[in-house]
Tab-separated table of C-alpha atoms in Angstrom:
chain	number	residue	atom	x	y	z
R	1	MET	CA	95.769	120.796	113.137
R	2	SER	CA	93.936	117.480	112.551
R	3	LEU	CA	95.717	114.160	112.292
R	4	GLN	CA	94.727	113.832	108.615
R	5	VAL	CA	96.297	117.210	107.790
R	6	CYS	CA	99.474	116.233	109.659
R	7	ILE	CA	99.813	113.037	107.630
R	8	VAL	CA	99.327	114.927	104.375
R	9	ALA	CA	101.869	117.565	105.456
R	10	ILE	CA	104.420	114.852	106.276
R	11	TYR	CA	103.821	113.269	102.893
R	12	VAL	CA	104.328	116.550	101.037
R	13	ALA	CA	107.513	117.158	103.019
R	14	ALA	CA	108.793	113.678	102.098
R	15	THR	CA	108.101	114.364	98.418
R	16	VAL	CA	109.964	117.669	98.540
R	17	GLY	CA	112.826	116.032	100.459
R	18	ILE	CA	113.267	113.366	97.789
R	19	GLY	CA	113.164	116.074	95.144
R	20	LEU	CA	115.886	118.091	96.849
R	21	VAL	CA	118.171	115.063	97.200
R	22	ILE	CA	117.766	114.202	93.512
R	23	CYS	CA	118.257	117.833	92.522
R	24	ARG	CA	121.588	117.992	94.392
R	25	THR	CA	122.724	114.787	92.683
R	26	GLN	CA	121.640	115.978	89.255
R	27	ARG	CA	123.496	119.284	89.472
R	28	LYS	CA	126.684	117.282	89.045
R	29	ALA	CA	125.395	116.067	85.668
R	30	GLY	CA	123.768	119.378	84.740
R	31	THR	CA	122.919	118.442	81.149
R	32	LYS	CA	119.745	118.792	79.170
R	33	ALA	CA	119.760	115.032	78.503
R	34	ALA	CA	119.781	114.278	82.236
R	35	PHE	CA	116.933	116.721	82.820
R	36	ARG	CA	114.627	115.324	80.134
R	37	GLY	CA	115.743	111.714	80.738
R	38	ALA	CA	118.406	109.447	79.257
R	39	GLY	CA	119.602	105.873	79.753
R	40	LEU	CA	116.641	104.904	81.968
R	41	GLY	CA	116.058	101.361	83.187
R	42	ILE	CA	112.742	99.545	83.592
R	43	PRO	CA	111.876	100.664	87.184
R	44	ALA	CA	112.523	104.341	86.417
R	45	ILE	CA	110.472	104.201	83.200
R	46	VAL	CA	107.553	102.394	84.854
R	47	CYS	CA	107.389	104.857	87.752
R	48	ALA	CA	107.657	107.943	85.539
R	49	SER	CA	105.276	106.653	82.865
R	50	ALA	CA	102.578	105.162	85.114
R	51	GLY	CA	101.955	108.571	86.628
R	52	GLU	CA	100.524	109.748	83.296
R	53	TRP	CA	97.727	107.201	83.630
R	54	LEU	CA	97.061	107.207	87.387
R	55	GLY	CA	96.181	110.737	88.404
R	56	GLY	CA	93.335	112.622	90.008
R	57	THR	CA	90.940	111.367	87.346
R	58	ALA	CA	91.874	107.756	88.124
R	59	THR	CA	90.880	108.338	91.764
R	60	SER	CA	88.132	110.945	92.138
R	61	GLY	CA	86.937	110.636	88.534
R	62	VAL	CA	86.666	106.844	88.486
R	63	SER	CA	85.106	106.869	91.967
R	64	GLU	CA	82.472	109.256	90.602
R	65	TYR	CA	81.694	106.823	87.790
R	66	GLY	CA	81.696	103.953	90.287
R	67	PHE	CA	79.155	105.894	92.369
R	68	ASN	CA	76.942	106.607	89.346
R	69	TYR	CA	77.341	103.444	87.239
R	70	GLY	CA	79.151	100.822	89.300
R	71	LEU	CA	82.104	98.611	88.456
R	72	SER	CA	82.139	99.630	84.795
R	73	GLY	CA	83.784	102.916	85.807
R	74	MET	CA	86.978	100.833	86.018
R	75	TRP	CA	87.310	101.023	82.228
R	76	TYR	CA	88.975	104.427	82.524
R	77	THR	CA	92.208	102.863	83.795
R	78	LEU	CA	91.706	99.484	82.111
R	79	ALA	CA	91.510	101.314	78.787
R	80	ASN	CA	94.701	103.176	79.632
R	81	ALA	CA	96.402	99.873	80.441
R	82	LEU	CA	95.286	98.425	77.105
R	83	GLY	CA	96.664	101.498	75.374
R	84	VAL	CA	100.072	101.124	77.026
R	85	LEU	CA	100.097	97.403	76.173
R	86	PHE	CA	99.322	98.291	72.550
R	87	LEU	CA	102.266	100.706	72.609
R	88	ALA	CA	104.493	97.981	74.072
R	89	LEU	CA	103.621	95.325	71.513
R	90	CYS	CA	103.511	97.465	68.387
R	91	PHE	CA	105.499	100.693	68.628
R	92	ALA	CA	107.761	100.972	71.695
R	93	ARG	CA	110.817	99.496	69.978
R	94	LEU	CA	110.230	101.501	66.795
R	95	TYR	CA	109.862	104.759	68.700
R	96	ARG	CA	113.024	104.132	70.705
R	97	SER	CA	114.978	103.238	67.559
R	98	LEU	CA	114.266	106.665	66.058
R	99	GLU	CA	116.462	108.325	68.719
R	100	LYS	CA	113.949	111.118	69.354
R	101	VAL	CA	113.051	112.661	72.709
R	102	THR	CA	109.523	113.875	71.945
R	103	VAL	CA	106.427	112.718	70.053
R	104	PRO	CA	106.641	115.786	67.751
R	105	GLY	CA	110.201	114.662	67.030
R	106	ILE	CA	108.735	111.372	65.777
R	107	VAL	CA	106.286	113.358	63.633
R	108	GLU	CA	109.227	115.273	62.168
R	109	ARG	CA	110.895	111.990	61.196
R	110	PHE	CA	108.088	111.332	58.723
R	111	TYR	CA	106.788	114.794	57.810
R	112	GLY	CA	109.382	117.477	58.485
R	113	VAL	CA	109.865	120.487	60.734
R	114	LYS	CA	106.566	122.282	60.065
R	115	ALA	CA	104.555	119.232	61.078
R	116	ARG	CA	106.747	118.887	64.167
R	117	VAL	CA	105.991	122.439	65.271
R	118	VAL	CA	102.232	122.092	64.683
R	119	SER	CA	102.036	118.765	66.523
R	120	SER	CA	104.118	120.194	69.371
R	121	ILE	CA	101.747	123.134	69.826
R	122	LEU	CA	98.695	120.866	69.764
R	123	LEU	CA	100.181	118.313	72.144
R	124	CYS	CA	101.299	121.067	74.523
R	125	LEU	CA	97.690	122.287	74.616
R	126	VAL	CA	96.501	118.721	75.243
R	127	MET	CA	98.980	118.287	78.098
R	128	LEU	CA	97.920	121.614	79.599
R	129	GLY	CA	94.297	120.463	79.503
R	130	VAL	CA	95.136	117.257	81.349
R	131	GLY	CA	97.310	119.184	83.801
R	132	LEU	CA	94.474	121.620	84.444
R	133	SER	CA	92.231	118.714	85.431
R	134	GLN	CA	94.839	117.609	87.977
R	135	MET	CA	94.930	121.089	89.487
R	136	VAL	CA	91.136	121.101	89.761
R	137	ALA	CA	91.348	117.754	91.564
R	138	VAL	CA	94.010	118.951	94.008
R	139	GLY	CA	92.060	122.144	94.680
R	140	LYS	CA	88.924	120.169	95.489
R	141	LEU	CA	90.958	117.883	97.721
R	142	GLY	CA	92.333	120.766	99.751
R	143	GLN	CA	88.942	122.452	99.935
R	144	SER	CA	86.725	119.533	100.912
R	145	LEU	CA	89.092	117.509	103.070
R	146	LEU	CA	91.763	119.839	104.416
R	147	GLY	CA	89.558	122.897	104.923
R	148	LEU	CA	91.715	125.154	102.721
R	149	PRO	CA	90.209	127.691	100.314
R	150	TYR	CA	90.043	126.191	96.823
R	151	ALA	CA	92.295	128.787	95.174
R	152	TRP	CA	94.941	128.525	97.876
R	153	SER	CA	94.901	124.730	97.644
R	154	VAL	CA	95.635	124.962	93.923
R	155	ILE	CA	98.364	127.567	94.419
R	156	VAL	CA	100.177	125.774	97.252
R	157	PHE	CA	100.203	122.298	95.721
R	158	ALA	CA	100.982	123.603	92.230
R	159	ALA	CA	103.977	125.478	93.671
R	160	VAL	CA	105.276	122.292	95.299
R	161	ILE	CA	104.966	120.276	92.071
R	162	ILE	CA	106.518	123.022	89.950
R	163	CYS	CA	109.501	123.462	92.251
R	164	TYR	CA	110.686	119.876	92.464
R	165	THR	CA	109.936	119.152	88.779
R	166	MET	CA	111.654	122.314	87.558
R	167	LEU	CA	114.771	121.586	89.573
R	168	GLY	CA	115.112	117.819	89.064
R	169	GLY	CA	113.485	116.892	85.746
R	170	MET	CA	113.021	113.245	84.787
R	171	GLN	CA	115.154	111.856	87.590
R	172	VAL	CA	113.078	113.504	90.281
R	173	VAL	CA	109.846	112.524	88.489
R	174	SER	CA	110.922	108.861	88.510
R	175	ALA	CA	112.084	108.944	92.141
R	176	THR	CA	109.037	110.729	93.559
R	177	ASN	CA	106.626	108.654	91.469
R	178	MET	CA	108.066	105.514	93.036
R	179	LEU	CA	106.904	106.879	96.394
R	180	HIS	CA	103.594	108.059	94.923
R	181	LEU	CA	102.711	104.684	93.360
R	182	SER	CA	103.440	102.826	96.600
R	183	VAL	CA	101.296	105.191	98.660
R	184	MET	CA	98.506	105.226	96.051
R	185	TYR	CA	98.027	101.473	96.015
R	186	PHE	CA	98.374	101.097	99.766
R	187	GLY	CA	95.881	103.912	100.353
R	188	VAL	CA	93.106	102.793	97.988
R	189	ILE	CA	93.369	99.141	99.058
R	190	LEU	CA	93.151	100.221	102.709
R	191	ALA	CA	90.144	102.410	101.936
R	192	ALA	CA	88.369	99.588	100.086
R	193	VAL	CA	88.953	97.084	102.903
R	194	LEU	CA	87.810	99.502	105.609
R	195	GLY	CA	84.863	100.617	103.479
R	196	VAL	CA	83.565	97.072	103.015
R	197	PHE	CA	84.153	96.429	106.728
R	198	SER	CA	82.100	99.518	107.620
R	199	LEU	CA	79.197	98.143	105.569
R	200	GLY	CA	79.269	94.912	107.551
R	201	GLY	CA	81.515	92.737	105.380
R	202	GLY	CA	81.456	91.204	101.908
R	203	SER	CA	77.923	89.789	102.210
R	204	ALA	CA	76.578	93.210	103.201
R	205	PHE	CA	78.344	94.709	100.190
R	206	GLN	CA	76.657	92.155	97.913
R	207	ASP	CA	73.290	92.822	99.543
R	208	GLY	CA	73.807	96.542	98.970
R	209	LEU	CA	74.466	95.967	95.266
R	210	SER	CA	71.290	93.900	95.033
R	211	ALA	CA	69.325	96.661	96.741
R	212	LEU	CA	70.741	99.226	94.329
R	213	TYR	CA	69.651	97.060	91.396
R	214	GLU	CA	66.137	96.831	92.767
R	215	GLU	CA	66.065	100.577	93.380
R	216	SER	CA	67.510	101.836	90.091
R	217	GLY	CA	67.452	98.885	87.695
R	218	ASN	CA	71.165	99.355	87.081
R	219	ASN	CA	73.489	96.380	87.555
R	220	TYR	CA	76.248	98.013	89.581
R	221	ALA	CA	78.302	94.809	89.521
R	222	GLY	CA	78.173	94.652	85.724
R	223	ALA	CA	81.384	95.268	83.796
R	224	PHE	CA	79.611	97.216	81.026
R	225	SER	CA	76.694	98.929	82.777
R	226	ILE	CA	78.079	102.321	81.706
R	227	GLY	CA	77.309	101.320	78.118
R	228	TRP	CA	79.316	99.806	75.264
R	229	PRO	CA	79.644	103.079	73.290
R	230	LYS	CA	81.321	104.771	76.263
R	231	VAL	CA	83.622	101.819	76.926
R	232	LEU	CA	84.658	101.507	73.277
R	233	SER	CA	85.223	105.255	73.093
R	234	TRP	CA	87.551	105.074	76.081
R	235	ILE	CA	89.421	102.066	74.663
R	236	ILE	CA	89.919	103.645	71.242
R	237	ALA	CA	91.025	106.967	72.723
R	238	SER	CA	93.443	105.232	75.102
R	239	MET	CA	94.938	102.808	72.575
R	240	LEU	CA	95.618	105.589	70.097
R	241	GLY	CA	96.379	108.292	72.649
R	242	ALA	CA	98.903	106.150	74.535
R	243	CYS	CA	101.091	106.276	71.433
R	244	THR	CA	101.199	110.096	71.415
R	245	ALA	CA	101.079	110.923	75.149
R	246	GLN	CA	104.328	112.819	75.649
R	247	ALA	CA	104.257	112.526	79.446
R	248	GLY	CA	103.959	108.731	79.223
R	249	ILE	CA	106.218	108.246	76.197
R	250	GLN	CA	109.071	110.567	77.199
R	251	PRO	CA	110.473	108.035	79.724
R	252	VAL	CA	110.138	105.301	77.073
R	253	LEU	CA	112.096	107.374	74.550
R	254	ALA	CA	114.762	107.815	77.251
R	255	ALA	CA	115.165	104.038	77.738
R	256	LYS	CA	118.702	102.694	77.567
R	257	ASP	CA	117.752	100.436	74.625
R	258	GLU	CA	114.802	99.233	72.529
R	259	LEU	CA	114.128	96.036	74.486
R	260	THR	CA	114.048	97.983	77.754
R	261	ALA	CA	111.475	100.347	76.217
R	262	LYS	CA	109.188	97.457	75.275
R	263	LYS	CA	109.484	95.616	78.597
R	264	ALA	CA	108.923	98.818	80.579
R	265	CYS	CA	105.681	99.521	78.706
R	266	MET	CA	104.419	96.011	79.447
R	267	TRP	CA	105.186	96.407	83.153
R	268	THR	CA	103.518	99.827	83.145
R	269	ALA	CA	100.316	98.301	81.754
R	270	LEU	CA	100.330	95.724	84.573
R	271	VAL	CA	100.810	98.456	87.181
R	272	VAL	CA	98.018	100.640	85.780
R	273	ALA	CA	95.302	98.038	85.158
R	274	PRO	CA	94.167	97.104	88.717
R	275	PHE	CA	93.971	100.644	90.065
R	276	GLY	CA	90.673	101.582	88.423
R	277	ILE	CA	88.971	98.429	89.692
R	278	ILE	CA	89.751	99.424	93.264
R	279	THR	CA	88.702	103.074	92.891
R	280	ALA	CA	85.472	102.073	91.118
R	281	VAL	CA	84.714	99.803	94.086
R	282	LEU	CA	85.259	102.789	96.388
R	283	GLY	CA	82.565	104.642	94.463
R	284	MET	CA	80.242	101.637	94.777
R	285	ILE	CA	80.809	101.484	98.542
R	286	ALA	CA	79.979	105.187	98.775
R	287	ARG	CA	76.768	104.653	96.761
R	288	ILE	CA	75.608	101.881	99.097
R	289	MET	CA	76.350	104.064	102.115
R	290	SER	CA	74.434	106.924	100.467
R	291	MET	CA	71.448	104.648	99.904
R	292	ASN	CA	71.618	103.592	103.557
R	293	GLY	CA	71.799	107.211	104.685
R	294	SER	CA	75.222	106.819	106.307
R	295	LEU	CA	77.339	108.796	103.805
R	296	LEU	CA	77.267	112.328	105.210
R	297	ASP	CA	79.031	115.553	104.271
R	298	THR	CA	80.491	118.045	106.757
R	299	ALA	CA	77.052	119.639	107.198
R	300	GLY	CA	75.461	116.313	108.119
R	301	ASN	CA	73.566	115.903	104.830
R	302	VAL	CA	73.416	112.632	102.905
R	303	VAL	CA	75.765	112.783	99.906
R	304	THR	CA	74.031	112.076	96.592
R	305	ASP	CA	76.542	113.687	94.216
R	306	GLY	CA	79.146	111.330	92.763
R	307	LYS	CA	81.715	114.133	92.643
R	308	LEU	CA	81.692	114.204	96.449
R	309	ALA	CA	81.633	110.443	96.927
R	310	LEU	CA	85.319	109.805	97.534
R	311	SER	CA	85.877	112.764	99.850
R	312	ALA	CA	82.781	111.898	101.903
R	313	LEU	CA	83.884	108.276	102.142
R	314	MET	CA	87.258	109.378	103.520
R	315	MET	CA	85.541	111.281	106.309
R	316	ASN	CA	83.908	108.027	107.417
R	317	LEU	CA	87.276	106.311	107.937
R	318	PRO	CA	89.343	106.367	111.161
R	319	PRO	CA	91.627	109.452	111.278
R	320	ILE	CA	94.919	107.650	110.554
R	321	ALA	CA	93.412	105.621	107.710
R	322	GLY	CA	91.700	108.725	106.332
R	323	GLY	CA	94.993	110.609	106.374
R	324	LEU	CA	96.781	107.802	104.553
R	325	VAL	CA	94.079	107.669	101.880
R	326	LEU	CA	94.235	111.453	101.551
R	327	ALA	CA	97.959	111.094	100.957
R	328	ALA	CA	97.198	108.423	98.335
R	329	ILE	CA	94.865	110.761	96.449
R	330	LEU	CA	97.429	113.537	96.639
R	331	ALA	CA	100.093	111.096	95.408
R	332	ALA	CA	97.957	110.242	92.385
R	333	ILE	CA	97.674	113.902	91.456
R	334	PHE	CA	101.366	114.614	92.001
R	335	SER	CA	102.365	111.550	89.966
R	336	THR	CA	100.461	112.840	86.929
R	337	ALA	CA	100.948	116.598	87.174
R	338	SER	CA	104.734	116.439	87.503
R	339	PRO	CA	105.427	114.458	84.276
R	340	ILE	CA	102.851	116.577	82.448
R	341	PHE	CA	104.633	119.819	83.347
R	342	LEU	CA	107.944	118.221	82.363
R	343	ALA	CA	106.477	117.009	79.059
R	344	VAL	CA	105.224	120.470	78.128
R	345	GLY	CA	108.585	122.004	78.991
R	346	THR	CA	110.465	119.403	76.953
R	347	MET	CA	108.288	119.782	73.846
R	348	PHE	CA	108.406	123.572	73.997
R	349	SER	CA	112.183	123.715	74.335
R	350	GLN	CA	113.078	120.783	72.088
R	351	ASP	CA	110.555	121.166	69.271
R	352	ILE	CA	109.976	124.907	69.078
R	353	CYS	CA	112.779	126.868	70.750
R	354	SER	CA	115.557	124.657	69.370
R	355	LEU	CA	114.820	126.094	65.905
R	356	GLN	CA	116.382	129.362	67.072
R	357	VAL	CA	118.400	128.453	70.185
R	358	LYS	CA	121.344	126.080	69.748
R	359	SER	CA	123.067	126.319	73.129
R	360	GLU	CA	122.498	123.281	75.364
R	361	VAL	CA	122.702	125.437	78.469
R	362	SER	CA	120.130	127.907	77.133
R	363	LEU	CA	117.750	125.122	76.103
R	364	LEU	CA	118.028	123.578	79.567
R	365	GLN	CA	117.120	126.926	81.124
R	366	ILE	CA	114.188	127.286	78.710
R	367	ASN	CA	113.044	123.764	79.567
R	368	ARG	CA	113.016	124.564	83.286
R	369	ALA	CA	111.248	127.886	82.733
R	370	ALA	CA	108.637	126.219	80.518
R	371	VAL	CA	107.902	123.687	83.291
R	372	ALA	CA	107.134	126.588	85.639
R	373	VAL	CA	104.987	128.366	83.045
R	374	ALA	CA	103.037	125.164	82.309
R	375	GLY	CA	102.295	124.712	85.993
R	376	PHE	CA	101.251	128.343	86.331
R	377	ILE	CA	98.865	128.114	83.358
R	378	CYS	CA	97.264	124.933	84.722
R	379	ALA	CA	96.859	126.476	88.181
R	380	VAL	CA	95.261	129.673	86.854
R	381	GLY	CA	93.015	127.670	84.523
R	382	ALA	CA	91.910	125.454	87.398
R	383	ILE	CA	90.945	128.488	89.475
R	384	LEU	CA	89.002	130.073	86.624
R	385	LEU	CA	87.328	126.900	85.283
R	386	VAL	CA	86.610	125.022	88.489
R	387	ASP	CA	82.906	124.550	87.645
R	388	ALA	CA	83.347	123.703	83.945
R	389	GLY	CA	81.812	120.270	83.469
R	390	GLN	CA	83.073	116.803	84.315
R	391	ILE	CA	86.829	116.561	84.657
R	392	LEU	CA	86.969	113.059	83.207
R	393	ASP	CA	85.113	114.044	80.029
R	394	MET	CA	87.405	117.045	79.528
R	395	VAL	CA	90.443	114.787	79.801
R	396	TYR	CA	89.085	112.338	77.255
R	397	GLY	CA	88.431	115.228	74.898
R	398	ALA	CA	92.193	115.802	75.064
R	399	TYR	CA	92.843	112.082	74.609
R	400	ALA	CA	90.774	112.132	71.413
R	401	LEU	CA	93.098	114.700	69.843
R	402	ARG	CA	96.151	112.698	70.861
R	403	GLY	CA	94.668	109.602	69.249
R	404	ALA	CA	93.951	111.465	66.044
R	405	ILE	CA	97.557	112.684	65.842
R	406	PHE	CA	98.617	109.040	66.106
R	407	ILE	CA	96.519	108.317	63.007
R	408	VAL	CA	98.637	110.906	61.201
R	409	ILE	CA	101.809	109.175	62.460
R	410	LEU	CA	100.491	105.835	61.188
R	411	TYR	CA	100.029	107.298	57.725
R	412	GLY	CA	103.629	108.499	57.868
R	413	ILE	CA	104.915	105.063	58.865
R	414	TYR	CA	102.928	102.931	56.431
R	415	TRP	CA	101.867	105.171	53.499
R	416	LYS	CA	104.519	106.412	51.109
R	417	LYS	CA	102.239	109.128	49.709
R	418	ALA	CA	101.817	110.816	53.099
R	419	HIS	CA	102.785	114.481	52.794
R	420	GLN	CA	103.773	117.212	55.263
R	421	ARG	CA	101.180	119.708	54.034
R	422	ALA	CA	98.400	117.114	54.309
R	423	ALA	CA	99.600	116.146	57.796
R	424	VAL	CA	99.518	119.753	58.997
R	425	VAL	CA	96.027	120.379	57.594
R	426	SER	CA	94.755	117.074	58.997
R	427	MET	CA	96.047	117.825	62.497
R	428	LEU	CA	94.508	121.307	62.499
R	429	LEU	CA	91.146	120.025	61.229
R	430	THR	CA	91.160	117.254	63.811
R	431	ALA	CA	91.923	119.716	66.599
R	432	ALA	CA	89.014	121.910	65.555
R	433	VAL	CA	86.613	118.952	65.453
R	434	ALA	CA	87.767	117.599	68.839
R	435	VAL	CA	87.317	120.997	70.499
R	436	LEU	CA	83.899	121.605	68.925
R	437	TRP	CA	82.659	118.125	69.838
R	438	THR	CA	83.770	118.419	73.435
R	439	ALA	CA	82.364	121.938	73.751
R	440	ALA	CA	79.018	120.856	72.284
R	441	GLU	CA	78.712	118.033	74.815
R	442	LEU	CA	79.623	120.289	77.739
R	443	VAL	CA	77.166	122.999	76.671
R	444	THR	CA	74.189	120.955	75.411
R	445	GLY	CA	74.692	117.701	77.298
R	446	SER	CA	74.785	115.590	74.116
R	447	TYR	CA	77.060	115.023	71.143
R	448	PRO	CA	76.261	116.201	67.612
R	449	ILE	CA	75.023	113.571	65.102
R	450	ALA	CA	74.246	110.828	67.677
R	451	PRO	CA	74.384	110.407	71.480
R	452	TRP	CA	77.020	107.652	71.196
R	453	PHE	CA	79.207	109.445	68.596
R	454	SER	CA	81.701	110.972	71.028
R	455	GLU	CA	84.655	113.261	70.386
R	456	THR	CA	86.891	110.194	70.068
R	457	TYR	CA	85.004	108.849	67.060
R	458	ALA	CA	84.723	112.336	65.526
R	459	ALA	CA	88.421	113.172	65.895
R	460	VAL	CA	89.753	109.800	64.724
R	461	LEU	CA	87.387	109.741	61.733
R	462	THR	CA	88.398	113.293	60.787
R	463	ALA	CA	92.088	112.372	60.884
R	464	ALA	CA	91.563	109.152	58.949
R	465	VAL	CA	89.566	110.850	56.176
R	466	SER	CA	91.233	114.257	55.933
R	467	MET	CA	94.780	112.934	55.478
R	468	PRO	CA	94.193	111.074	52.180
R	469	ALA	CA	91.733	113.758	51.051
R	470	CYS	CA	94.388	116.460	51.507
R	471	VAL	CA	96.995	114.357	49.696
R	472	ARG	CA	94.666	114.152	46.690
R	473	LEU	CA	94.533	117.952	46.560
R	474	ILE	CA	98.334	118.254	46.400
R	475	LYS	CA	99.768	118.537	42.906
R	476	PRO	CA	101.422	115.318	41.678
R	477	GLU	CA	104.820	116.977	41.247
R	478	GLN	CA	104.698	118.131	44.892
R	479	ARG	CA	103.795	114.735	46.365
R	480	LEU	CA	107.366	113.517	46.148
R	481	MET	CA	108.366	116.258	48.626
R	482	ARG	CA	107.114	114.720	51.862
């Protein structure tokens, strides 16, 4: 067994150990509120919520964009940070004041039960899509760096995440994410420092960027070299999607009070923002090494595919450092997948099953079972769809739908004529448009209408237009019945 594999194994064991300790403590509480989260302080909220934004896509995905486009790949996590800051300044206190535990519960506050059920189903599907991307990332990690078969990598790591999340709920998510965040930042900073050192220092890094510019004409040090339409699409999707992301909002809704909810969101934004800058730089280092012919895969071939950039870079680090960075990547995936599985379980039990099941004990059991089922679905989907397009683009297709649902919530908050029937139709239309737009881009390589008109613009525009249009079609005497 290699030293890198030993370090990763120790890290997984530490994660499971923390989970077991929290699980034993939580059994004494044993309530549904404790499982889904209640009375949380700022550190617990920040750790649990930040994991939603710093996952496998924030490491391997952003490194891929850093390899292909340069520093501008950082906007994936910077956009997420802006979204969380927007939530903090505008809606965190309002959401907490509603005394709801899920985003669909907030939808119900303005539109009723039917809208709650529809939004819960859609958001569960969104969360499963994001969770699937994390399972793809962990499978690739095990395959390319640990030498495990892809399917077995997915199965083993998914089982670990499911077990400790299913047993411990929000408390174990917060506790393990505290470990994950520490390891993630330490690992990527270490990798960046060693990577620049391997190039010959900061001046050699600058010279490499200049050489890349001469070779490709692309300014890899530019903040917007990926293109303004892409950056704006990410920012819009993140600012709107952050306000409907159940995995990120569930800890906020469990805050001990409204002020704590707001402050925790602001701290979360500060934690999230720098991470993408570092991982984009890792991709840039890998691109310079590829240009120099020193970035090699296990077969000794020069790596030219951005998807392989981060894993190849890790193989060029000393064994101990490589193992620590591997643990950091694994931590990023764990920190996102765990709250996602918990979010799906909470929405399914709280927003759908609670219509028929009233027992707290039964709903807690359903919540735990739904966590396991969510993890299973994501693992199977990752095995079946491993070669289906870019992970990052698939995730932002899901973000687009979340953002559009927030448009519907905004109508409910600020427009007295907003109606349940119009909300339901608008959400379903938006879902159809988001799926079709994303599918068209994955199949044809370009978006319908215009190359810059991404699924974010399509979904948000559909929600913004369809809601008032549907209200107009409702009979005047029915409009009073929201």
